[in-house]
PDB file of C-alpha atoms in Angstrom:
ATOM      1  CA  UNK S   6      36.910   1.258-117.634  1.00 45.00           C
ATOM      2  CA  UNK S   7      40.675   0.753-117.523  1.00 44.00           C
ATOM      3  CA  UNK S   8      41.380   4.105-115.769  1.00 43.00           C
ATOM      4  CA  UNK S   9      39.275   2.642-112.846  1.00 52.00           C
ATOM      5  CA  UNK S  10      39.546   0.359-109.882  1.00 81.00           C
ATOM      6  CA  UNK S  11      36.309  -1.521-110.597  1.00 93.00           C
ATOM      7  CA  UNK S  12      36.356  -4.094-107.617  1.00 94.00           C
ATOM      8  CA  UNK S  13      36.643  -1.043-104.997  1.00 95.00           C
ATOM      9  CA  UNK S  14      33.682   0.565-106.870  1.00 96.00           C
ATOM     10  CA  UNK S  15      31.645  -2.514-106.231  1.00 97.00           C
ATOM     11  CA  UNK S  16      33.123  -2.674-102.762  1.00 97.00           C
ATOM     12  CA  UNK S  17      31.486   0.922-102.199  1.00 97.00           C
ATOM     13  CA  UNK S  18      28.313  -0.252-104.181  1.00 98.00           C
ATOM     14  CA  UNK S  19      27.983  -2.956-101.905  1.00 98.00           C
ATOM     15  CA  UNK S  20      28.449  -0.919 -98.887  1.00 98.00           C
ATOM     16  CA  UNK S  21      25.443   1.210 -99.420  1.00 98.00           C
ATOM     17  CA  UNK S  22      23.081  -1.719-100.661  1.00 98.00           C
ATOM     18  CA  UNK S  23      24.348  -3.398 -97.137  1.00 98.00           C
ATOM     19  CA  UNK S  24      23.168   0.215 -95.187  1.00 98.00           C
ATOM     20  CA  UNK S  25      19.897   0.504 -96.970  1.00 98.00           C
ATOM     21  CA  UNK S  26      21.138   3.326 -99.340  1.00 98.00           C
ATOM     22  CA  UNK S  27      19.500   1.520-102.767  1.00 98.00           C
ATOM     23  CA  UNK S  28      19.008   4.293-105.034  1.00 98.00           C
ATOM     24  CA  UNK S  29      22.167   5.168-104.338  1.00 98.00           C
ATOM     25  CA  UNK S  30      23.418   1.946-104.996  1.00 98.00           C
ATOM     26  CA  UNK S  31      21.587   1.741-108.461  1.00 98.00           C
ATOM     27  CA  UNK S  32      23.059   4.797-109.705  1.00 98.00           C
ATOM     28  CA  UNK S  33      26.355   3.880-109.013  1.00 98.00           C
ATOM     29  CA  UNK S  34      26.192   0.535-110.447  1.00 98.00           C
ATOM     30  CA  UNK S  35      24.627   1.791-113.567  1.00 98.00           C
ATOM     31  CA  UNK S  36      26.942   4.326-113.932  1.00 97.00           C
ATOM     32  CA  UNK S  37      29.776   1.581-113.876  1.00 97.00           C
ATOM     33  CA  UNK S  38      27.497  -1.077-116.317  1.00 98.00           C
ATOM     34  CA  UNK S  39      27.275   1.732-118.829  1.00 97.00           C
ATOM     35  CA  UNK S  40      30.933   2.731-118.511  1.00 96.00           C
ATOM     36  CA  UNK S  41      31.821  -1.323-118.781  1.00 96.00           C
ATOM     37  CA  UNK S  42      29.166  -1.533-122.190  1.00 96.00           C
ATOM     38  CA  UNK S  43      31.642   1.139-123.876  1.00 96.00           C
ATOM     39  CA  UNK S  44      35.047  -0.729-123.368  1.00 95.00           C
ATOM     40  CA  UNK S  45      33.624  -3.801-124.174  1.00 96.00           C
ATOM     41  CA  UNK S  46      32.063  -2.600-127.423  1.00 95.00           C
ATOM     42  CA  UNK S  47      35.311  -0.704-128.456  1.00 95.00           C
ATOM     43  CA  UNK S  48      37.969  -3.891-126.597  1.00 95.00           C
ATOM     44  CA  UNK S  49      36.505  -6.908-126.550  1.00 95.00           C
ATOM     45  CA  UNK S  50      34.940  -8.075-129.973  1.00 93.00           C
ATOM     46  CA  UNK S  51      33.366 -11.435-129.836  1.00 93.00           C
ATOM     47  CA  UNK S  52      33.785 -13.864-133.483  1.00 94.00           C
ATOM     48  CA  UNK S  53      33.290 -17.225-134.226  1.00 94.00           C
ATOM     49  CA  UNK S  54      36.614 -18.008-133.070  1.00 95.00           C
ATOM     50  CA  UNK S  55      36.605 -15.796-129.883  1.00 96.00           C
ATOM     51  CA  UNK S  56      34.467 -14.823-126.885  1.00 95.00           C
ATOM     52  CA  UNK S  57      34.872 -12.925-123.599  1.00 97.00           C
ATOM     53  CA  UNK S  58      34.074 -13.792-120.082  1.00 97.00           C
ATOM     54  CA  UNK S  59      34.503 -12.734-116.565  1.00 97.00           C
ATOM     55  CA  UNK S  60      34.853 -16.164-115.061  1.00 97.00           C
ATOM     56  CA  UNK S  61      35.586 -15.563-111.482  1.00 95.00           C
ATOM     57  CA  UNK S  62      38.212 -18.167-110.955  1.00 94.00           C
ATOM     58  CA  UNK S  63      40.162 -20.976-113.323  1.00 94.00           C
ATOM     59  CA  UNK S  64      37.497 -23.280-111.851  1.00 96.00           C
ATOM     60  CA  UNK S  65      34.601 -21.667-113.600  1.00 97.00           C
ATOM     61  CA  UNK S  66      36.779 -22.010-117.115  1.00 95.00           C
ATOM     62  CA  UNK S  67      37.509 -25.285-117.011  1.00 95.00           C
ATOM     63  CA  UNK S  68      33.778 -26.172-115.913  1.00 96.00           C
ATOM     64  CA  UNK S  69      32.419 -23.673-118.668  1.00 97.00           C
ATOM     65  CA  UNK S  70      34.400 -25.796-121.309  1.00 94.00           C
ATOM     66  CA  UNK S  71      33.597 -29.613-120.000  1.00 91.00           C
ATOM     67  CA  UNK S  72      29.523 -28.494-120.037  1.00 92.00           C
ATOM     68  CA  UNK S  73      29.300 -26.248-122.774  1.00 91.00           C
ATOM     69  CA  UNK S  74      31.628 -27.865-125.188  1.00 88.00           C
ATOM     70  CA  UNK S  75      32.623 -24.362-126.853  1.00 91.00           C
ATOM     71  CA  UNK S  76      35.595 -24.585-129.027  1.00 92.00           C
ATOM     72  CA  UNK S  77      36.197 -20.688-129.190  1.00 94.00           C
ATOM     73  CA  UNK S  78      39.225 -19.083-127.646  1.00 96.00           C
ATOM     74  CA  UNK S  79      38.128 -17.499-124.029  1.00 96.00           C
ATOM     75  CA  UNK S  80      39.617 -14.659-122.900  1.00 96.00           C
ATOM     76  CA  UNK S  81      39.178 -12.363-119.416  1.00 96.00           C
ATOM     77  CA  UNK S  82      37.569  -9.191-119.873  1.00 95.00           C
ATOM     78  CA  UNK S  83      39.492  -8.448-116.655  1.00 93.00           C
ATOM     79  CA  UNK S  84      37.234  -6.983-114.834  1.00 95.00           C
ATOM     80  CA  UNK S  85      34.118  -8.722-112.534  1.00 97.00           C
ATOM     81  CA  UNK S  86      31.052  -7.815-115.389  1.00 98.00           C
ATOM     82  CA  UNK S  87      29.190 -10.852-113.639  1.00 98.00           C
ATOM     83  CA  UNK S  88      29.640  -9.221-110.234  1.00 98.00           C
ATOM     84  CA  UNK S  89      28.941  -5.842-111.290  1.00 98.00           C
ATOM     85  CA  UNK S  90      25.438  -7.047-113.083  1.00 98.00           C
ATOM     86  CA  UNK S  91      24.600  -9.334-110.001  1.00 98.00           C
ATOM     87  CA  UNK S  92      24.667  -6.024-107.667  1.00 98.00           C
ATOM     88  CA  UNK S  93      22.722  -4.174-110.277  1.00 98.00           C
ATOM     89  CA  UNK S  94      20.071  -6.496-110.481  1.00 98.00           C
ATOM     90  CA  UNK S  95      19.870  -6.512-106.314  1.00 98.00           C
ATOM     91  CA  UNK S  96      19.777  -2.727-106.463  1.00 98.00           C
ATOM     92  CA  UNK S  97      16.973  -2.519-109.054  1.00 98.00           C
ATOM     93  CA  UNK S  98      15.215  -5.085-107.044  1.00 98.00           C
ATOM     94  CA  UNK S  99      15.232  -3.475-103.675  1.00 98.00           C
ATOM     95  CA  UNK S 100      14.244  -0.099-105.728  1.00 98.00           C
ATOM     96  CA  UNK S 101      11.326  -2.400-107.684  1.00 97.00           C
ATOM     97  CA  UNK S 102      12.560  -2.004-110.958  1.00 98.00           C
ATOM     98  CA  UNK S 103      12.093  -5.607-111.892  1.00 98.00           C
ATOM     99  CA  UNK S 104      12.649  -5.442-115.645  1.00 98.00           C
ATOM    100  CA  UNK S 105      16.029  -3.670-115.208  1.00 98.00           C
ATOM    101  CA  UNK S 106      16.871  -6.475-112.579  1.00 98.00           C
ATOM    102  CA  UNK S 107      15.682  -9.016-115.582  1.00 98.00           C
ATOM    103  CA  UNK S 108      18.089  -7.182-118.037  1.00 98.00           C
ATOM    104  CA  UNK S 109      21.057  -6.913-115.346  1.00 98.00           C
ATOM    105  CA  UNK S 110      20.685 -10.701-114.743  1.00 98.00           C
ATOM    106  CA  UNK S 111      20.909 -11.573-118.427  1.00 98.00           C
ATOM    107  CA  UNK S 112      23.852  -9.819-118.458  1.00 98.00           C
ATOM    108  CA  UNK S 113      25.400 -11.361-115.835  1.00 98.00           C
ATOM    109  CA  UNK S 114      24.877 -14.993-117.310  1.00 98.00           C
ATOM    110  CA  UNK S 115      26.215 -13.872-120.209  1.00 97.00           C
ATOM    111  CA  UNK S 116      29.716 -12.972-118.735  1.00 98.00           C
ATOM    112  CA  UNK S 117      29.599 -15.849-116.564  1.00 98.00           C
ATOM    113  CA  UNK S 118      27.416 -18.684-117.291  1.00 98.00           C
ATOM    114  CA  UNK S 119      28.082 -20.866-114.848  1.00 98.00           C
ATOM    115  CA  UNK S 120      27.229 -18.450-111.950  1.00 98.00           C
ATOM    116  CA  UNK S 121      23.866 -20.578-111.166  1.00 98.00           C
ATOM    117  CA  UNK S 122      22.623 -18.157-108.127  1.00 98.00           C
ATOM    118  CA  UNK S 123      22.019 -15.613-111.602  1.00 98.00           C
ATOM    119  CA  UNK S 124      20.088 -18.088-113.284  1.00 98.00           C
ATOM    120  CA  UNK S 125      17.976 -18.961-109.935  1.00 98.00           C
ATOM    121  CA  UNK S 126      17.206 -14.847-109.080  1.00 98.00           C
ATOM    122  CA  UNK S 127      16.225 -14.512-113.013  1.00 98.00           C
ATOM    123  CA  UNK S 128      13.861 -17.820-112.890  1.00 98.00           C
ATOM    124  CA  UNK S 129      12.154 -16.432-110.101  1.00 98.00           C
ATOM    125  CA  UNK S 130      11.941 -13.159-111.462  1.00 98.00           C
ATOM    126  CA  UNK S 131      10.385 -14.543-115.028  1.00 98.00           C
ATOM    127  CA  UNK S 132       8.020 -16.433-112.687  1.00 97.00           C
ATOM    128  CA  UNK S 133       6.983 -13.210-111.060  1.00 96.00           C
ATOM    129  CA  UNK S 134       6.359 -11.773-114.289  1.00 97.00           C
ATOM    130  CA  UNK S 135       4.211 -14.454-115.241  1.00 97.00           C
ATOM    131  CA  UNK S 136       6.359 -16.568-117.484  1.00 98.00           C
ATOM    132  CA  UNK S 137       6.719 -20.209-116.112  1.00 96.00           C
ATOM    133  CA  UNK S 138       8.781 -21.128-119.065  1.00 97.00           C
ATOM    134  CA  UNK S 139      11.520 -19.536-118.611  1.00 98.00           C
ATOM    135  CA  UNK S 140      11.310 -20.102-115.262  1.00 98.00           C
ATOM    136  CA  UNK S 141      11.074 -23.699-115.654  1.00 98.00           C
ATOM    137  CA  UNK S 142      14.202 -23.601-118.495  1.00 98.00           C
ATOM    138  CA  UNK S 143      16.332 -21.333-116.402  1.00 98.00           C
ATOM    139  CA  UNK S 144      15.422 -23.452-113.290  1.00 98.00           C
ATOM    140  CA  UNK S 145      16.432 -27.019-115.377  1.00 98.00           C
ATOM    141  CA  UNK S 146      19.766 -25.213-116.526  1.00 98.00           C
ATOM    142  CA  UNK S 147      20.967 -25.740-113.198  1.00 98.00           C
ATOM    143  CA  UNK S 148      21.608 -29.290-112.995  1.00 98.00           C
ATOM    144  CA  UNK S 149      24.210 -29.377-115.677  1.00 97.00           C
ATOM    145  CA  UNK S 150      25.884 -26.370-114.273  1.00 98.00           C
ATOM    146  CA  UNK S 151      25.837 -26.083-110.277  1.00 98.00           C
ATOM    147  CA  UNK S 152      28.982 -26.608-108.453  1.00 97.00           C
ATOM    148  CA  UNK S 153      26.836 -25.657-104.847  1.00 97.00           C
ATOM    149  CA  UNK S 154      24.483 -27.957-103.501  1.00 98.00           C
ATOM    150  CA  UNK S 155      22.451 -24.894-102.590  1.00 97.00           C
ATOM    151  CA  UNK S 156      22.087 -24.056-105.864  1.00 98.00           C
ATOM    152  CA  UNK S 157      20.648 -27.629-106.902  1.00 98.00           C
ATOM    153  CA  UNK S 158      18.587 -27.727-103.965  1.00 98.00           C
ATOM    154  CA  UNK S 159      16.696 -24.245-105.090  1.00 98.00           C
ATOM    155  CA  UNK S 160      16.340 -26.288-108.633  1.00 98.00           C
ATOM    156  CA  UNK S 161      14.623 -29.247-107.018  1.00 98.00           C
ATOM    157  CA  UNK S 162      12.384 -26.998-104.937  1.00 98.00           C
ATOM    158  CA  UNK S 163      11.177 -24.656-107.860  1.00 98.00           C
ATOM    159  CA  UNK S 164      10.157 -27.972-109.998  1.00 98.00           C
ATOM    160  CA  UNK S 165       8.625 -29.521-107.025  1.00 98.00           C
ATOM    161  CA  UNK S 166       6.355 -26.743-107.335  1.00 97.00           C
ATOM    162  CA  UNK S 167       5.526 -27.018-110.290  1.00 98.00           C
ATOM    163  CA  UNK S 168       4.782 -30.483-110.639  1.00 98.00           C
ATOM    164  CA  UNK S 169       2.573 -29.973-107.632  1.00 97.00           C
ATOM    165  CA  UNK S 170       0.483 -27.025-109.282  1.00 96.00           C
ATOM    166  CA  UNK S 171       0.456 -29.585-113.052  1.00 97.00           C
ATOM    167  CA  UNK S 172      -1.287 -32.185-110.151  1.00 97.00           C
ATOM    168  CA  UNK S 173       1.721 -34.336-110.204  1.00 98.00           C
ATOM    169  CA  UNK S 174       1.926 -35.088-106.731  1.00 98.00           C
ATOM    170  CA  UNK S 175       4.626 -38.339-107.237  1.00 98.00           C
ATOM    171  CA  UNK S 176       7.435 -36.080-109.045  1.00 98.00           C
ATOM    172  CA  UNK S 177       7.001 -33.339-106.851  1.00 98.00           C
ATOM    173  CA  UNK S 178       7.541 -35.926-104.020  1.00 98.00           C
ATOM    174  CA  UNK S 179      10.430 -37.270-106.238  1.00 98.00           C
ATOM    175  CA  UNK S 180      11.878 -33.623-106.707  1.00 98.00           C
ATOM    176  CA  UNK S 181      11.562 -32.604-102.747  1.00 98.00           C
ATOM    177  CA  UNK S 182      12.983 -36.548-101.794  1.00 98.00           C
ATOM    178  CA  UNK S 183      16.264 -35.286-104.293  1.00 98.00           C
ATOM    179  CA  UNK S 184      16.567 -31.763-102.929  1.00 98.00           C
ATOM    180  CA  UNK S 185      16.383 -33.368 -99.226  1.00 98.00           C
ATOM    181  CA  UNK S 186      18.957 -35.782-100.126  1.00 97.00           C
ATOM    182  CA  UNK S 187      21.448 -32.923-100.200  1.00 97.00           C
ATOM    183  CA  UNK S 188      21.496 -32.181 -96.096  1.00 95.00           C
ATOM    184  CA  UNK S 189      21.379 -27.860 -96.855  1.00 93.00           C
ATOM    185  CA  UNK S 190      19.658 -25.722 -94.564  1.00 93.00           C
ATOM    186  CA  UNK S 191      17.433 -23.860 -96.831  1.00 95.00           C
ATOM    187  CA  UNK S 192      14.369 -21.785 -96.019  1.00 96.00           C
ATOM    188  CA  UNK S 193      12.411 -22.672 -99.106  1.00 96.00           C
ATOM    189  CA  UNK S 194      12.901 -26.467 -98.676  1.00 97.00           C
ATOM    190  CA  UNK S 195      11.954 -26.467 -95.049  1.00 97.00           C
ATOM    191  CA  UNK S 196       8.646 -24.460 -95.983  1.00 97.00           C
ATOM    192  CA  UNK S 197       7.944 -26.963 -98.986  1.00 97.00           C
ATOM    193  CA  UNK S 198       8.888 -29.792 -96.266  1.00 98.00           C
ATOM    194  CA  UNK S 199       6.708 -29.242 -94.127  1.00 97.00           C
ATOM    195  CA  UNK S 200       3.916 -27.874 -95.920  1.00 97.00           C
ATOM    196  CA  UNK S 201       4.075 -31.829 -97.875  1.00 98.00           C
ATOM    197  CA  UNK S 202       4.449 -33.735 -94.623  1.00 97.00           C
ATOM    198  CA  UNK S 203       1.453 -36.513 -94.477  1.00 97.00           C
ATOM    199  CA  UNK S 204      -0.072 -35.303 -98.117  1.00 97.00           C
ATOM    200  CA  UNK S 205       0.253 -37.081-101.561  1.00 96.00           C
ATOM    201  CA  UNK S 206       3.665 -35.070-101.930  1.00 97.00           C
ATOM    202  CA  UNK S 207       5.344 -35.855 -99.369  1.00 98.00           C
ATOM    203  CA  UNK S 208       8.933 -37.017-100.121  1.00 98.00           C
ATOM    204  CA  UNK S 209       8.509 -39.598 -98.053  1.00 98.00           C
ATOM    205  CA  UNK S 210       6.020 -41.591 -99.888  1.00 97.00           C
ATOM    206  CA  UNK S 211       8.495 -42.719-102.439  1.00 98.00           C
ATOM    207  CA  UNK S 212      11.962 -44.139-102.253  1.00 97.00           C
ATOM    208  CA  UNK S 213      15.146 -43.639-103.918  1.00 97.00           C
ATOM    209  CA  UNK S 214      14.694 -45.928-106.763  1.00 98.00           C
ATOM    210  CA  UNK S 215      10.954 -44.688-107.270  1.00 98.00           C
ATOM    211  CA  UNK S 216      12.040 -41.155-107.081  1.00 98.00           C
ATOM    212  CA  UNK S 217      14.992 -41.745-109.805  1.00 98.00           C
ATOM    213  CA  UNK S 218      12.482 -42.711-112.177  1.00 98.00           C
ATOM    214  CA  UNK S 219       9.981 -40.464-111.691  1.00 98.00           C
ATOM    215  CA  UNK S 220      12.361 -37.452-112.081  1.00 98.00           C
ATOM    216  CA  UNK S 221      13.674 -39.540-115.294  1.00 98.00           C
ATOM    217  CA  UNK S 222      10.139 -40.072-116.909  1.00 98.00           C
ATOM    218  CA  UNK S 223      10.089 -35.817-116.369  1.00 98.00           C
ATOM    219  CA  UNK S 224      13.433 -35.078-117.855  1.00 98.00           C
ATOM    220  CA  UNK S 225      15.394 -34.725-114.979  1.00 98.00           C
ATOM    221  CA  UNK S 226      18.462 -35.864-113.128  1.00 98.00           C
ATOM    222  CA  UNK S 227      17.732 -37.219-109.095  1.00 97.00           C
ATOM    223  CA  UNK S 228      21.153 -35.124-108.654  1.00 97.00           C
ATOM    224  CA  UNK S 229      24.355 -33.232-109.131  1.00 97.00           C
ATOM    225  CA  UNK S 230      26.235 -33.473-112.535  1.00 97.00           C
ATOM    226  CA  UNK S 231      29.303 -35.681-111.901  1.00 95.00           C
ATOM    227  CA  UNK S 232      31.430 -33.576-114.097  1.00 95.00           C
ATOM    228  CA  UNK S 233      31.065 -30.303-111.437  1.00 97.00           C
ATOM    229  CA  UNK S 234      32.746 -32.685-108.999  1.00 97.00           C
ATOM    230  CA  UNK S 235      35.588 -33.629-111.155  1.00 95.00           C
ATOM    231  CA  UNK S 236      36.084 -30.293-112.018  1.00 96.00           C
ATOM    232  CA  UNK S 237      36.176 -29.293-108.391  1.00 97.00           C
ATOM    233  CA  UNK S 238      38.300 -31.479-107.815  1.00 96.00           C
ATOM    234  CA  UNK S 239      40.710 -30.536-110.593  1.00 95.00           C
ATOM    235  CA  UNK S 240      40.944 -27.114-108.885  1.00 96.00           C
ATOM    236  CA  UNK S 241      41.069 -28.608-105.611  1.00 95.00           C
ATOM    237  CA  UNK S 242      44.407 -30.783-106.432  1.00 91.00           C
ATOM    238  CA  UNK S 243      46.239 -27.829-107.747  1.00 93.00           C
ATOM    239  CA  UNK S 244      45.257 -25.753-105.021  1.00 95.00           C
ATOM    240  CA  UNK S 245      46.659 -28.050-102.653  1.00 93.00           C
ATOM    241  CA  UNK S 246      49.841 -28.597-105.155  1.00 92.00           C
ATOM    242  CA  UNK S 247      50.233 -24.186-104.919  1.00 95.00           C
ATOM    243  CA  UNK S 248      49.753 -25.223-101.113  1.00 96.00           C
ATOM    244  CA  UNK S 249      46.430 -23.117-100.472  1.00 96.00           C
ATOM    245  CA  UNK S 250      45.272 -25.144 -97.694  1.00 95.00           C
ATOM    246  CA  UNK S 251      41.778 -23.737 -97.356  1.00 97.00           C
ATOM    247  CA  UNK S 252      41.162 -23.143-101.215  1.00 96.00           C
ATOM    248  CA  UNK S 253      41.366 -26.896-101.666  1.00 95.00           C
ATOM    249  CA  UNK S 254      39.543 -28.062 -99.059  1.00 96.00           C
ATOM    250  CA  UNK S 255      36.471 -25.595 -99.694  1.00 97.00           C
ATOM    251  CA  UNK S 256      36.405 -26.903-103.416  1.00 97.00           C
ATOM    252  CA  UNK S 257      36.754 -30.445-102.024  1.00 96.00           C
ATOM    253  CA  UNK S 258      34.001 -29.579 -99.226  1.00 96.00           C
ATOM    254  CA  UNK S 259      31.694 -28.340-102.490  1.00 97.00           C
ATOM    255  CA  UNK S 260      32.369 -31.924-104.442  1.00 97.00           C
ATOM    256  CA  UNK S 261      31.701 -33.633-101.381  1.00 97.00           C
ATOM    257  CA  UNK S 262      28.565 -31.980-100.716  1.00 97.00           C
ATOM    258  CA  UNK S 263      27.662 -32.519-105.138  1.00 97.00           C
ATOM    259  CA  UNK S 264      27.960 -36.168-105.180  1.00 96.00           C
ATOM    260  CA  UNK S 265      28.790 -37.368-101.645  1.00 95.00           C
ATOM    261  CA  UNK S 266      31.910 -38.867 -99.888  1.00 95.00           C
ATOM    262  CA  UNK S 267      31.867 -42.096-101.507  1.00 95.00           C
ATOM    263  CA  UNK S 268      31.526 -40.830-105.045  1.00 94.00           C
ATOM    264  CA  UNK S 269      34.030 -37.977-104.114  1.00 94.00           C
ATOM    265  CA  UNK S 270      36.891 -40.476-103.083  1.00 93.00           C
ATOM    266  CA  UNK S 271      36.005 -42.536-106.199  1.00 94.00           C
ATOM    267  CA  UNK S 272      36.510 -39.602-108.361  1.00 92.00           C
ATOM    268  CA  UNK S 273      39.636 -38.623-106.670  1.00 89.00           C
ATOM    269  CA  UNK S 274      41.047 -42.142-106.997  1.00 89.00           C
ATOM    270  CA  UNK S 275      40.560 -41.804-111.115  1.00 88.00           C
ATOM    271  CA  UNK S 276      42.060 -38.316-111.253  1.00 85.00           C
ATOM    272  CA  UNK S 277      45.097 -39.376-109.380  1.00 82.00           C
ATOM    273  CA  UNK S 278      45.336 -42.107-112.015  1.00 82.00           C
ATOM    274  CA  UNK S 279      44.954 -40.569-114.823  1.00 81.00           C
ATOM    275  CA  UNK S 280      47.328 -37.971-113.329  1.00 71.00           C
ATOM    276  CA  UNK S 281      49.967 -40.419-113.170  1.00 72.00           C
ATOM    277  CA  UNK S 282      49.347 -41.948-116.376  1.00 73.00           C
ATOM    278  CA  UNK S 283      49.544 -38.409-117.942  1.00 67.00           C
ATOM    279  CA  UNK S 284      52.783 -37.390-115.945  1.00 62.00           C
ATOM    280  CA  UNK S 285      55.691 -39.202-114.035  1.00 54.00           C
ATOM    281  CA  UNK S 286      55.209 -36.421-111.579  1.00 51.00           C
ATOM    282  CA  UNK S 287      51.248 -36.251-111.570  1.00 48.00           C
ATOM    283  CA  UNK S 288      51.868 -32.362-112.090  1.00 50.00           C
ATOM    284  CA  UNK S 289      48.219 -32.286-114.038  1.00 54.00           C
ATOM    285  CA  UNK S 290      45.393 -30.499-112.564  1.00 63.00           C
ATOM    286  CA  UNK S 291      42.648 -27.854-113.356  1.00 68.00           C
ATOM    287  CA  UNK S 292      44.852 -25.488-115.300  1.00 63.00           C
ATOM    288  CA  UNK S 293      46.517 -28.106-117.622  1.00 58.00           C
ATOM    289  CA  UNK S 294      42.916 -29.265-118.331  1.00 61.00           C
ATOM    290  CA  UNK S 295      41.452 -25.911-119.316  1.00 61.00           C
ATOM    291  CA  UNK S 296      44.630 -24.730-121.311  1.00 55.00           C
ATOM    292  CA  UNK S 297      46.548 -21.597-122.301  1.00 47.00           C
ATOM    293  CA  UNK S 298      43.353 -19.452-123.265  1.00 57.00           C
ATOM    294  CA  UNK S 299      44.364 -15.884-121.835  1.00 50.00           C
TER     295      UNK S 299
END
């Protein structure tokens, strides 16, 4: 795997899944999983002190170790495994081999856990095989773990469902009222909106404070997970310290759209304090947080 340029091989990959060319696509991309399985079985040997991951950024690191609370030493694999089982599992869709999409998904949670659109594709993939709990559990590990609103609102949809098939008409309400609450343009939510204007469902019929406790009586949150936010906004101060403009103000746009603007300028206020406290020159941020892990 080290002799080649990965990323352009997904680039091509990509390319023919975009044109229609899906067998193609498969082929290629198996070829490369296969090639990856070797040089991580003979480079990258996971202990109880050690594991590997293909975290796409320093963002998904440092939100990996506030939610999962894993002492082990993490260390880059180097290349993008996550990405490279992501385009598999498209390929094998589009070619309707759903149980190699299921096993390409798995894999790509495993090098990145905190890639939530993974989890989403493999819940609905479980569901069409018939399994609604792992649906359901891979749907509910999405609230601890999305940093995109669109993400959360999928969530919210898929138990709205649910609780709408299990004749629970009030928490599917309560779970449509939460995904709503976000403001994202999503095709599933609009369906699901409409189809539960004027019935027993329909988000509408409860408030905020009703829907909060509904979704609490079922296990569930009524939104994001406060600690995404702070994270993002970890990443977002020292991309604005390394002066990238635009990466800071998409990560700030994502913890905005999370918890809102109030809650967002609250948060920044405390991590500009505790920034201060740590440091006479505030120089703290996402990467001091996460550490010196290679």
């Amino acid at each position: 795997m080290e002799e080649t340029n990965m990323t352009d091989a997904l680039a091509h990959a990509e390319g023919l899944l975009v044109e229609g060319h899906n067998e193609e696509a498969q082929e290629l991309l198996s070829r490369l999983a296969e090639d990856a399985e070797q040089y991580v079985d003979s480079n990258c040997p996971t202990t109880d002190e050690l594991q590997w991951f293909s975290f796409p950024s320093l963002f998904e690191r440092l939100a990996y170790r506030r939610v999962e609370n894993d002492p082990r030493e993490l260390r880059s694999v180097g290349e993008p495994l996550d990405r490279l089982y992501g385009d598999l599992a498209l390929a094998c869709v589009r070619n309707g081999d759903y149980d190699s999409a299921m096993a390409a998904l798995r894999h790509a949670v495993r090098w990145n856990p905190m890639g939530c659109e993974y989890r989403l594709n493999l819940a609905d993939l479980y569901r069409v095989a018939g399994d609604p709990n792992e649906y359901l559990a891979l749907s509910y590990s999405v609230f601890e773990r999305a940093s995109d609103a669109r993400h959360l609102v999928r969530a919210f949809v898929n138990f709205s469902e649910y609780f709408q098939v299990s004749e629970k008409p009030k928490a599917s309400a309560a779970a449509l009222r939460a995904a709503r609450r976000f403001g994202v343009e999503d095709s599933a939510l609009k369906a699901a909106l409409e189809l539960a204007a004027g019935t027993d469902h329909d988000p509408d019929s409860v408030d905020d404070d009703e829907a909060r406790d509904l979704l609490a009586q079922e296990g569930l949150p009524d939104g994001a997970n406060a600690e995404m936010a702070v994270c993002l906004l970890l990443c977002a101060s020292d991309a604005a310290a390394a002066r990238d403009r635009n990466l800071a103000a998409d990560l700030t746009r994502r913890a905005r759209d999370l918890v809102g603007e109030g809650a967002c300028m609250a948060l920044l206020k405390l991590i500009r304090e505790e920034d201060d406290e740590a440091s006479p020159s505030g120089a703290d941020g996402c990467a001091a947080k996460e550490g010196d892990d290679a």
